[in-house]
Amino acid sequence: MPEFRPTEAVHPLHHDLDQLDSASIVTALIEDQHQAVQAVQRAGPALARAAELASERLAQGGRLIYVGAGTSGRLGLLDATELTPTFSWPPERALTLLAGGLGAVTRAVEGAEDDMRAGRDDLQALSPTPNDVVIGVAASGTTPYVLAALELARQRGALTIGIANNPGTPLLTVPHCAVLLDTGPEVISGSTRLKAGTSQKIALNTLSSTIMVRLGKVLGNLMVDLQATNLKLQQRALRLVMIATGASEADASQALLQASGRVKTAIVMLGRQVSLDEAERRLETHHGRARAALEAE
């Protein structure tokens, strides 16, 4: 018999799923998703500890490196990709290793997740350092590609974080920080793209967002380090400057123009009534933290 994993178990309440009407199927799937949120809530303390330790490494110039296969790998790639437009996090400091390579984003690569050598080699190619943070994600908690990468990362002194949906699995014993998202069996048995995947998305979103807040990428609850790369985001940047400073639309727009669209810089210019050069100096002195730049004498 294969090794038992709760995520692979047959759900006891949905043996007749294929006989239900569409509305009932939708209801079953949605109701089951609530358990994803509950699983992440239970993992809150573990996520907080991981975020705190990760922030310390990243403040020293380290990189976030996500490692996964299949759905888990794609979710890691999504989280990494969104950090740059949301928080101006340098793309070279948010990397993803996906079993089978980037081609596996749209098409499954058979056997890639079982390739331990590839996991090790792929991470080795990034030359991991003690300031790096390597996040391994796998619903099963046993994916060889992910485990091999995390083992090498730990050997090289990087902070390692493991996120898995089955208790007692290697991915929760190999890394420094273990995050269990105990979601149990799926409505469609074994399809961990369902609530297991949902819980991973929530956990990754929560982890990376907490890290960015800790690193000063947020002022209050305002997203002040965004990259305004389109009209919608330019309008959002303008609103953020107005909200943060109480400035008029005209003054906020002028400050943003002088600051080349950099929201934090415009906020410090208006909030302290200083020049562009002085605002940039204050932000550099305080490591890009807008609140410190605003409050310091």
Coordinates of C-alpha atoms in Angstrom, one line a residue:
M1 CA 0.0 0.0 0.0
P2 CA 1.2 3.5 -0.8
E3 CA 2.1 5.8 2.1
F4 CA -1.1 7.4 3.6
R5 CA -1.4 11.1 3.4
P6 CA -4.5 13.0 4.6
T7 CA -4.6 15.1 1.5
E8 CA -4.9 11.9 -0.6
A9 CA -7.7 10.4 1.5
V10 CA -11.2 10.0 0.1
H11 CA -13.5 12.6 1.5
P12 CA -16.2 10.9 3.6
L13 CA -19.0 13.4 2.7
H14 CA -18.9 13.5 -1.1
H15 CA -19.1 10.0 -2.5
D16 CA -22.0 11.1 -4.7
L17 CA -20.4 14.2 -6.1
D18 CA -20.8 13.1 -9.7
Q19 CA -24.5 12.7 -9.2
L20 CA -25.2 16.2 -7.8
D21 CA -26.5 19.1 -9.8
S22 CA -24.2 22.0 -10.6
A23 CA -25.4 24.2 -7.8
S24 CA -24.8 21.4 -5.2
I25 CA -21.3 20.8 -6.6
V26 CA -20.4 24.5 -6.3
T27 CA -21.8 24.6 -2.8
A28 CA -19.7 21.6 -1.7
L29 CA -16.5 23.0 -3.2
I30 CA -17.0 26.4 -1.7
E31 CA -17.9 25.2 1.7
D32 CA -14.8 23.0 1.8
Q33 CA -12.6 26.0 1.0
H34 CA -13.4 27.4 4.4
Q35 CA -11.1 24.8 5.9
A36 CA -8.2 26.4 4.0
V37 CA -8.6 29.7 5.9
Q38 CA -8.9 27.8 9.2
A39 CA -5.7 25.8 8.4
V40 CA -3.8 29.1 7.8
Q41 CA -5.2 30.6 11.0
R42 CA -3.9 27.7 13.0
A43 CA -0.5 28.2 11.3
G44 CA -0.4 31.9 12.3
P45 CA 2.3 31.6 14.9
A46 CA 4.5 29.6 12.6
L47 CA 4.1 32.1 9.8
A48 CA 4.8 35.0 12.2
R49 CA 8.1 33.4 13.3
A50 CA 9.1 32.7 9.7
A51 CA 8.4 36.3 8.7
E52 CA 10.4 37.7 11.6
L53 CA 13.4 35.5 10.9
A54 CA 13.1 36.1 7.1
S55 CA 13.0 39.9 7.6
E56 CA 16.3 39.8 9.4
R57 CA 18.0 38.0 6.6
L58 CA 16.5 40.0 3.8
A59 CA 17.4 43.3 5.6
Q60 CA 21.0 42.2 5.0
G61 CA 20.5 42.0 1.3
G62 CA 19.3 38.4 0.9
R63 CA 16.9 36.9 -1.6
L64 CA 13.6 35.2 -1.4
I65 CA 13.8 31.9 -3.3
Y66 CA 10.6 29.9 -3.7
V67 CA 10.9 26.1 -4.5
G68 CA 8.0 23.9 -5.6
A69 CA 6.5 21.6 -8.1
G70 CA 3.1 21.6 -9.9
T71 CA 0.5 23.7 -8.2
S72 CA 2.7 24.6 -5.3
G73 CA 5.5 25.7 -7.6
R74 CA 3.2 27.9 -9.7
L75 CA 1.8 29.5 -6.5
G76 CA 5.4 30.3 -5.4
L77 CA 6.1 31.8 -8.8
L78 CA 3.0 33.9 -8.6
D79 CA 3.9 35.2 -5.1
A80 CA 7.5 36.0 -6.2
T81 CA 6.3 37.8 -9.4
E82 CA 3.8 40.0 -7.5
L83 CA 6.4 41.4 -5.1
T84 CA 8.0 43.7 -7.6
P85 CA 4.9 45.7 -8.7
T86 CA 3.4 45.7 -5.2
F87 CA 6.4 46.5 -3.1
S88 CA 9.1 47.5 -5.6
W89 CA 11.0 44.4 -4.4
P90 CA 13.9 43.9 -6.9
P91 CA 13.1 41.0 -9.2
E92 CA 16.6 39.6 -8.8
R93 CA 15.8 39.1 -5.1
A94 CA 12.6 37.2 -5.7
L95 CA 13.4 34.0 -7.5
T96 CA 11.5 30.7 -8.2
L97 CA 12.7 27.2 -8.8
L98 CA 10.0 25.2 -10.4
A99 CA 10.5 21.4 -11.0
G100 CA 10.7 21.0 -14.7
G101 CA 11.6 24.6 -15.3
L102 CA 9.4 27.5 -16.4
G103 CA 7.8 25.2 -19.1
A104 CA 6.1 23.5 -16.2
V105 CA 4.0 26.6 -15.6
T106 CA 1.6 25.7 -18.4
R107 CA 2.3 22.0 -18.9
A108 CA 3.1 19.2 -16.4
V109 CA 6.6 17.8 -16.8
E110 CA 6.5 14.1 -16.0
G111 CA 8.8 13.0 -13.2
A112 CA 10.3 16.4 -12.6
E113 CA 9.2 16.6 -9.0
D114 CA 10.9 13.3 -8.2
D115 CA 14.3 14.5 -9.4
M116 CA 16.4 15.2 -6.3
R117 CA 19.5 16.0 -8.3
A118 CA 17.7 18.7 -10.3
G119 CA 16.5 20.3 -7.1
R120 CA 19.9 20.4 -5.7
D121 CA 21.5 21.5 -8.9
D122 CA 18.9 24.2 -9.6
L123 CA 19.5 25.8 -6.2
Q124 CA 23.3 25.4 -6.4
A125 CA 23.1 27.4 -9.7
L126 CA 21.8 30.4 -7.6
S127 CA 24.8 30.2 -5.2
P128 CA 22.7 30.4 -2.0
T129 CA 24.1 32.5 0.9
P130 CA 23.3 32.8 4.6
N131 CA 21.3 36.0 3.9
D132 CA 18.9 34.1 1.6
V133 CA 15.5 32.8 2.5
V134 CA 14.4 29.6 0.7
I135 CA 10.7 28.7 0.9
G136 CA 9.8 25.1 -0.1
V137 CA 6.1 24.4 -0.8
A138 CA 4.6 21.0 -1.3
A139 CA 1.1 19.8 -0.4
S140 CA 2.4 16.2 0.2
G141 CA 5.4 17.4 2.2
T142 CA 7.5 14.7 0.5
T143 CA 8.4 16.1 -2.9
P144 CA 12.0 15.1 -3.6
Y145 CA 12.9 18.1 -5.8
V146 CA 11.8 20.5 -3.0
L147 CA 13.4 18.5 -0.2
A148 CA 16.8 18.3 -2.0
A149 CA 16.8 22.1 -2.6
L150 CA 16.0 22.8 1.1
E151 CA 18.6 20.5 2.4
L152 CA 21.2 22.2 0.3
A153 CA 20.0 25.6 1.3
R154 CA 20.3 24.7 4.9
Q155 CA 23.8 23.3 4.4
R156 CA 24.8 26.7 2.9
G157 CA 23.4 28.6 5.9
A158 CA 20.3 30.0 4.3
L159 CA 17.1 30.4 6.3
T160 CA 14.7 27.6 5.2
I161 CA 10.9 27.6 5.5
G162 CA 8.8 24.5 4.7
I163 CA 5.1 24.7 3.9
A164 CA 3.2 21.4 3.7
N165 CA -0.4 20.2 4.0
N166 CA 0.3 16.8 5.7
P167 CA 1.6 16.5 9.2
G168 CA 4.7 14.5 10.1
T169 CA 6.2 14.9 6.6
P170 CA 9.9 15.6 5.8
L171 CA 9.2 19.1 4.6
L172 CA 8.2 19.9 8.2
T173 CA 11.4 18.5 9.7
V174 CA 14.1 19.5 7.2
P175 CA 13.7 23.4 7.4
H176 CA 14.3 25.9 10.2
C177 CA 10.7 27.0 10.1
A178 CA 7.9 24.5 9.5
V179 CA 4.4 25.7 8.5
L180 CA 1.7 23.0 8.6
L181 CA -1.5 23.7 6.7
D182 CA -3.6 20.8 7.7
T183 CA -6.4 20.9 5.2
G184 CA -7.3 17.2 5.1
P185 CA -9.0 15.3 2.3
E186 CA -10.2 17.2 -0.8
V187 CA -13.8 17.2 -2.1
I188 CA -12.3 15.7 -5.3
S189 CA -10.0 13.2 -3.7
G190 CA -6.3 13.9 -4.2
S191 CA -6.8 17.2 -6.1
T192 CA -4.6 19.4 -4.0
R193 CA -5.1 22.3 -6.4
L194 CA -8.3 22.8 -4.4
K195 CA -8.3 23.8 -0.7
A196 CA -4.6 22.7 -0.2
G197 CA -3.7 25.1 -3.0
T198 CA -5.9 27.8 -1.6
S199 CA -4.3 27.5 1.9
Q200 CA -0.8 27.7 0.2
K201 CA -1.8 30.9 -1.6
I202 CA -3.1 32.5 1.6
A203 CA 0.0 31.4 3.5
L204 CA 2.4 32.7 0.9
N205 CA 0.5 35.9 0.5
T206 CA 0.5 36.4 4.3
L207 CA 4.1 35.5 4.7
S208 CA 5.5 37.7 2.0
S209 CA 3.3 40.6 2.8
T210 CA 4.3 40.4 6.5
I211 CA 7.9 40.4 5.5
M212 CA 7.4 43.5 3.3
V213 CA 5.6 45.3 6.1
R214 CA 8.5 44.5 8.5
L215 CA 11.0 45.8 5.9
G216 CA 9.2 49.2 5.7
K217 CA 7.4 48.8 2.4
V218 CA 4.1 50.0 4.0
L219 CA 3.2 53.2 5.8
G220 CA 0.4 52.6 8.1
N221 CA -1.6 50.2 5.9
L222 CA -0.8 52.2 2.7
M223 CA 1.1 50.5 -0.2
V224 CA 3.6 53.2 -0.6
D225 CA 6.3 51.3 -2.5
L226 CA 4.3 50.3 -5.5
Q227 CA 5.5 50.7 -9.1
A228 CA 3.0 52.9 -11.0
T229 CA 3.4 51.2 -14.4
N230 CA 0.0 51.9 -15.8
L231 CA -2.8 54.5 -15.6
K232 CA -4.7 52.6 -12.8
L233 CA -1.6 52.4 -10.7
Q234 CA -0.7 56.1 -11.4
Q235 CA -4.1 57.1 -10.1
R236 CA -3.6 54.8 -7.1
A237 CA -0.2 56.4 -6.4
L238 CA -1.8 59.9 -6.5
R239 CA -4.5 58.8 -4.0
L240 CA -1.9 57.3 -1.7
V241 CA 0.1 60.5 -1.5
M242 CA -3.0 62.5 -0.9
I243 CA -4.2 60.2 1.9
A244 CA -0.8 60.0 3.5
T245 CA -0.1 63.7 3.5
G246 CA -3.5 65.5 3.3
A247 CA -2.2 67.3 0.3
S248 CA -4.4 68.6 -2.6
E249 CA -4.5 66.7 -5.8
A250 CA -2.5 69.4 -7.5
D251 CA 0.3 69.3 -4.9
A252 CA 0.4 65.6 -4.7
S253 CA 0.6 65.3 -8.5
Q254 CA 3.4 67.9 -8.6
A255 CA 5.4 66.0 -5.9
L256 CA 5.0 62.7 -7.7
L257 CA 6.2 64.3 -10.9
Q258 CA 9.3 65.6 -9.2
A259 CA 9.9 62.2 -7.6
S260 CA 9.5 60.4 -10.9
G261 CA 6.4 58.6 -9.6
R262 CA 8.1 57.3 -6.3
V263 CA 5.3 57.4 -3.8
K264 CA 7.4 57.3 -0.6
T265 CA 9.6 60.1 -1.9
A266 CA 6.7 62.3 -2.7
I267 CA 5.1 61.6 0.7
V268 CA 8.3 62.6 2.5
M269 CA 8.7 65.7 0.4
L270 CA 5.2 66.9 1.3
G271 CA 5.1 65.5 4.8
R272 CA 8.3 67.3 5.8
Q273 CA 8.1 70.1 3.3
V274 CA 11.6 69.3 2.0
S275 CA 13.3 69.1 -1.4
L276 CA 13.5 66.0 -3.5
D277 CA 17.2 65.6 -2.6
E278 CA 16.4 65.9 1.1
A279 CA 13.6 63.4 0.9
E280 CA 15.8 60.9 -0.8
R281 CA 18.5 61.5 1.7
R282 CA 16.1 60.9 4.6
L283 CA 14.8 57.7 3.0
E284 CA 18.3 56.4 2.3
T285 CA 19.4 57.2 5.9
H286 CA 16.4 55.2 7.2
H287 CA 16.7 52.3 4.8
G288 CA 13.7 53.2 2.8
R289 CA 11.3 53.3 5.8
A290 CA 8.9 56.2 5.2
R291 CA 7.7 56.5 8.8
A292 CA 11.2 56.8 10.1
A293 CA 12.0 59.4 7.4
L294 CA 9.0 61.4 8.2
E295 CA 9.4 61.3 12.0
A296 CA 13.1 61.7 12.4
E297 CA 14.5 65.2 13.2

